[in-house]
Each structure stands twice: as structure tokens, then as C-alpha cells.
PDB file of C-alpha atoms in Angstrom:
ATOM      1  CA  MET A   1      -6.841 -41.180  71.095  1.00 68.00           C
ATOM      2  CA  ALA A   2      -5.404 -40.931  67.425  1.00 75.00           C
ATOM      3  CA  GLU A   3      -7.644 -42.151  64.562  1.00 86.00           C
ATOM      4  CA  ILE A   4      -6.931 -45.490  62.840  1.00 87.00           C
ATOM      5  CA  SER A   5      -6.289 -45.001  59.173  1.00 90.00           C
ATOM      6  CA  THR A   6      -8.734 -47.406  56.751  1.00 94.00           C
ATOM      7  CA  LYS A   7      -6.310 -47.588  54.215  1.00 95.00           C
ATOM      8  CA  PRO A   8      -4.360 -50.596  55.331  1.00 95.00           C
ATOM      9  CA  TYR A   9      -7.595 -52.553  55.958  1.00 96.00           C
ATOM     10  CA  LEU A  10      -9.180 -51.624  52.834  1.00 96.00           C
ATOM     11  CA  ILE A  11      -5.689 -52.963  50.828  1.00 96.00           C
ATOM     12  CA  ARG A  12      -6.042 -56.383  52.766  1.00 96.00           C
ATOM     13  CA  ALA A  13      -9.570 -56.512  51.955  1.00 96.00           C
ATOM     14  CA  LEU A  14      -8.882 -55.640  48.085  1.00 96.00           C
ATOM     15  CA  TYR A  15      -6.061 -58.028  47.806  1.00 96.00           C
ATOM     16  CA  GLU A  16      -7.947 -61.090  49.132  1.00 97.00           C
ATOM     17  CA  TRP A  17     -10.881 -60.170  46.839  1.00 96.00           C
ATOM     18  CA  CYS A  18      -8.425 -59.926  43.898  1.00 96.00           C
ATOM     19  CA  THR A  19      -6.948 -63.462  45.042  1.00 96.00           C
ATOM     20  CA  ASP A  20     -10.552 -65.002  45.826  1.00 96.00           C
ATOM     21  CA  SER A  21     -11.855 -63.567  42.413  1.00 96.00           C
ATOM     22  CA  GLY A  22      -8.441 -64.899  40.470  1.00 96.00           C
ATOM     23  CA  PHE A  23      -7.104 -61.573  39.659  1.00 96.00           C
ATOM     24  CA  THR A  24      -3.721 -60.370  40.108  1.00 96.00           C
ATOM     25  CA  PRO A  25      -3.348 -57.677  42.770  1.00 97.00           C
ATOM     26  CA  GLN A  26      -1.015 -54.881  41.865  1.00 97.00           C
ATOM     27  CA  LEU A  27       0.092 -51.961  44.203  1.00 96.00           C
ATOM     28  CA  LEU A  28       1.127 -48.537  42.656  1.00 96.00           C
ATOM     29  CA  VAL A  29       3.329 -47.029  44.719  1.00 95.00           C
ATOM     30  CA  ALA A  30       4.702 -43.264  45.186  1.00 94.00           C
ATOM     31  CA  VAL A  31       8.788 -44.011  45.823  1.00 94.00           C
ATOM     32  CA  ASP A  32      10.198 -42.031  48.473  1.00 93.00           C
ATOM     33  CA  GLY A  33      13.534 -42.336  50.576  1.00 92.00           C
ATOM     34  CA  ARG A  34      11.805 -44.776  52.998  1.00 93.00           C
ATOM     35  CA  THR A  35      10.336 -47.165  50.181  1.00 95.00           C
ATOM     36  CA  ARG A  36      12.621 -50.102  49.197  1.00 95.00           C
ATOM     37  CA  VAL A  37      12.222 -51.243  46.087  1.00 96.00           C
ATOM     38  CA  PRO A  38      14.677 -51.617  43.061  1.00 93.00           C
ATOM     39  CA  PRO A  39      15.615 -48.363  41.777  1.00 91.00           C
ATOM     40  CA  GLY A  40      15.947 -49.453  38.185  1.00 91.00           C
ATOM     41  CA  PHE A  41      12.231 -50.019  37.688  1.00 93.00           C
ATOM     42  CA  VAL A  42      11.042 -46.944  38.971  1.00 94.00           C
ATOM     43  CA  LYS A  43       9.444 -44.302  36.493  1.00 94.00           C
ATOM     44  CA  ASP A  44       8.559 -40.846  37.494  1.00 94.00           C
ATOM     45  CA  GLY A  45       8.857 -41.428  40.945  1.00 93.00           C
ATOM     46  CA  GLN A  46       6.063 -44.401  40.861  1.00 95.00           C
ATOM     47  CA  ILE A  47       6.429 -48.208  40.663  1.00 96.00           C
ATOM     48  CA  VAL A  48       3.794 -51.056  39.680  1.00 96.00           C
ATOM     49  CA  LEU A  49       4.239 -54.249  41.617  1.00 96.00           C
ATOM     50  CA  ASN A  50       2.683 -57.759  41.482  1.00 96.00           C
ATOM     51  CA  ILE A  51       1.600 -58.657  44.816  1.00 96.00           C
ATOM     52  CA  SER A  52       0.181 -62.162  43.990  1.00 96.00           C
ATOM     53  CA  ALA A  53       1.250 -65.122  45.905  1.00 94.00           C
ATOM     54  CA  ALA A  54       2.881 -66.501  43.150  1.00 94.00           C
ATOM     55  CA  SER A  55       5.190 -63.366  42.645  1.00 95.00           C
ATOM     56  CA  THR A  56       6.239 -62.689  46.069  1.00 96.00           C
ATOM     57  CA  ARG A  57       7.306 -64.920  49.123  1.00 95.00           C
ATOM     58  CA  ASN A  58       6.794 -63.829  53.005  1.00 96.00           C
ATOM     59  CA  LEU A  59       4.066 -61.013  51.794  1.00 96.00           C
ATOM     60  CA  THR A  60       2.681 -59.150  55.176  1.00 96.00           C
ATOM     61  CA  LEU A  61       0.108 -56.486  54.640  1.00 96.00           C
ATOM     62  CA  ASP A  62       0.282 -54.888  58.338  1.00 95.00           C
ATOM     63  CA  ASN A  63      -1.022 -51.605  59.344  1.00 95.00           C
ATOM     64  CA  ASP A  64       2.325 -49.572  58.927  1.00 94.00           C
ATOM     65  CA  TRP A  65       4.094 -51.332  56.270  1.00 96.00           C
ATOM     66  CA  ILE A  66       3.987 -53.964  53.098  1.00 97.00           C
ATOM     67  CA  GLN A  67       6.963 -56.385  53.110  1.00 97.00           C
ATOM     68  CA  PHE A  68       7.847 -58.851  50.814  1.00 97.00           C
ATOM     69  CA  SER A  69      10.678 -60.523  48.603  1.00 96.00           C
ATOM     70  CA  ALA A  70       9.962 -60.862  45.007  1.00 95.00           C
ATOM     71  CA  ARG A  71      12.553 -61.270  41.903  1.00 93.00           C
ATOM     72  CA  PHE A  72      13.432 -58.249  39.659  1.00 92.00           C
ATOM     73  CA  GLY A  73      15.332 -59.399  36.656  1.00 90.00           C
ATOM     74  CA  GLY A  74      15.966 -62.437  37.998  1.00 91.00           C
ATOM     75  CA  VAL A  75      17.971 -60.983  41.239  1.00 92.00           C
ATOM     76  CA  SER A  76      15.886 -61.216  44.464  1.00 93.00           C
ATOM     77  CA  HIS A  77      15.131 -57.990  46.492  1.00 95.00           C
ATOM     78  CA  GLU A  78      13.726 -57.346  49.960  1.00 96.00           C
ATOM     79  CA  ILE A  79      10.882 -54.736  49.315  1.00 96.00           C
ATOM     80  CA  SER A  80       9.385 -52.573  51.896  1.00 96.00           C
ATOM     81  CA  ILE A  81       6.665 -49.944  51.178  1.00 96.00           C
ATOM     82  CA  PRO A  82       5.082 -47.665  53.981  1.00 95.00           C
ATOM     83  CA  VAL A  83       1.208 -48.082  53.731  1.00 95.00           C
ATOM     84  CA  ASP A  84       1.123 -44.284  53.395  1.00 94.00           C
ATOM     85  CA  ARG A  85       3.117 -44.408  50.148  1.00 95.00           C
ATOM     86  CA  VAL A  86       0.658 -46.932  48.475  1.00 95.00           C
ATOM     87  CA  ALA A  87      -1.006 -44.724  45.473  1.00 95.00           C
ATOM     88  CA  ALA A  88      -3.551 -47.725  44.588  1.00 95.00           C
ATOM     89  CA  ILE A  89      -4.188 -51.038  44.830  1.00 95.00           C
ATOM     90  CA  PHE A  90      -6.021 -52.870  42.075  1.00 96.00           C
ATOM     91  CA  ALA A  91      -6.619 -56.053  39.641  1.00 96.00           C
ATOM     92  CA  ARG A  92      -4.245 -56.207  36.596  1.00 95.00           C
ATOM     93  CA  GLU A  93      -7.007 -57.950  34.331  1.00 94.00           C
ATOM     94  CA  ASN A  94      -9.520 -55.338  34.888  1.00 94.00           C
ATOM     95  CA  GLY A  95      -8.261 -52.195  36.573  1.00 92.00           C
ATOM     96  CA  GLN A  96     -10.829 -52.684  39.408  1.00 94.00           C
ATOM     97  CA  GLY A  97      -9.599 -51.566  42.697  1.00 94.00           C
ATOM     98  CA  LEU A  98      -9.003 -48.201  44.907  1.00 94.00           C
ATOM     99  CA  HIS A  99      -6.731 -45.011  44.378  1.00 94.00           C
ATOM    100  CA  PHE A 100      -5.367 -43.143  47.521  1.00 89.00           C
ATOM    101  CA  GLU A 101      -3.706 -40.073  47.752  1.00 82.00           C
ATOM    102  CA  PRO A 102      -0.177 -40.783  49.030  1.00 72.00           C
ATOM    103  CA  VAL A 103       0.930 -38.592  52.013  1.00 74.00           C
ATOM    104  CA  ASP A 104       4.522 -37.046  52.052  1.00 70.00           C
ATOM    105  CA  ALA A 105       6.618 -38.599  54.446  1.00 55.00           C
ATOM    106  CA  SER A 106       7.738 -34.871  55.941  1.00 54.00           C
ATOM    107  CA  ALA A 107       4.624 -34.395  56.763  1.00 48.00           C
ATOM    108  CA  PRO A 108       3.299 -37.177  59.336  1.00 47.00           C
ATOM    109  CA  PRO A 109      -0.267 -37.177  60.270  1.00 46.00           C
ATOM    110  CA  PRO A 110      -1.195 -35.229  62.917  1.00 42.00           C
ATOM    111  CA  GLY A 111      -0.649 -36.647  66.154  1.00 43.00           C
ATOM    112  CA  GLN A 112       1.672 -39.280  64.828  1.00 45.00           C
ATOM    113  CA  ALA A 113       5.282 -39.811  64.530  1.00 45.00           C
ATOM    114  CA  PRO A 114       6.844 -41.104  61.422  1.00 46.00           C
ATOM    115  CA  SER A 115       7.068 -44.975  61.092  1.00 48.00           C
ATOM    116  CA  PRO A 116      10.928 -46.493  61.451  1.00 49.00           C
ATOM    117  CA  LEU A 117      12.499 -48.007  58.716  1.00 49.00           C
ATOM    118  CA  PRO A 118      11.876 -52.111  59.424  1.00 48.00           C
ATOM    119  CA  GLY A 119      15.368 -53.457  59.923  1.00 49.00           C
ATOM    120  CA  ASP A 120      18.240 -52.072  57.723  1.00 48.00           C
ATOM    121  CA  ALA A 121      18.274 -54.109  54.513  1.00 48.00           C
ATOM    122  CA  PRO A 122      21.120 -53.498  52.530  1.00 51.00           C
ATOM    123  CA  ALA A 123      20.947 -51.394  49.304  1.00 52.00           C
ATOM    124  CA  PRO A 124      20.505 -53.499  45.996  1.00 53.00           C
ATOM    125  CA  PRO A 125      23.513 -53.610  43.784  1.00 55.00           C
ATOM    126  CA  LYS A 126      23.542 -50.980  40.866  1.00 58.00           C
ATOM    127  CA  GLY A 127      23.433 -51.892  37.253  1.00 60.00           C
ATOM    128  CA  LYS A 128      22.279 -54.765  35.160  1.00 59.00           C
ATOM    129  CA  PRO A 129      22.715 -58.403  36.588  1.00 60.00           C
ATOM    130  CA  ALA A 130      25.729 -60.282  34.735  1.00 60.00           C
ATOM    131  CA  LEU A 131      26.536 -63.450  34.469  1.00 59.00           C
ATOM    132  CA  LYS A 132      30.326 -64.871  33.850  1.00 64.00           C
ATOM    133  CA  VAL A 133      31.377 -68.438  32.990  1.00 69.00           C
ATOM    134  CA  VAL A 134      33.309 -69.872  35.454  1.00 68.00           C
ATOM    135  CA  LYS A 135      35.482 -73.094  34.210  1.00 66.00           C
TER     136      LYS A 135
END
């Protein structure tokens, strides 16, 4: 039987600790082709996401995927992050948390097949959001 990773359990535990302590839980994610985040907010292949209850909707912290809806620049986005791409979870206010080594998607752990993408979410629109006056 394949060994179960402790990483998703540690992520959930630190998320709960942050919320119980009144801190803002943040994820540092190493973005790859399986990671669905707004590309305009990715810097150097990484993105920091606020996953507090006030900033997300329908947050799920599963063993394989972290999923939620959030607004970026006023536009709602569906976010899907493979747990193996989480590089850190920490409290924004004091930086306390855990750092992980992200696993390369091209090299799944021995004995495991790569996880499929959950659902087929459409690609986010490119460019800056714009408003126009309708009369």
C-alpha cells in the first residue's frame, strides 16, 4: 500500500491554527500547467494567495487539491491548486508556518499516477478588466 502524504493534513492544521489565532492564512504556490490561478498575478513562477474565509468562497482543502473562488482585481476566478504544488502555508501577520518542496508534475511520486484536473474550468480572460458606459 502506498504511503499517504502528511502534507495535506499539515496544510489543514496550519489553516485552522491561523484562523483560530485571528491570523490570515496564506499559501505560496509554485505554478505549473495543472495550477489554475490568474496568470497576471504570477511572479517568477509563484503566487501568494490569501485563503482566509473572508477572501474565499467554497474553500476545500482536500488531500489532492485546494479549490476555491476568489476575486482578483474585481474579477471572480475559480482557483485549483494541486497540493503537491504548495510551497508554503503561513500567517501573513507573523510569517509563522511551514515550507514544503513542491513536487514536479512530470515526476509523480513512486507508485502514484498524476491527479487529473478537477472539472474543465474555462481559461481566464487575458488583459486588464475594463468597464464601459452603457446608455
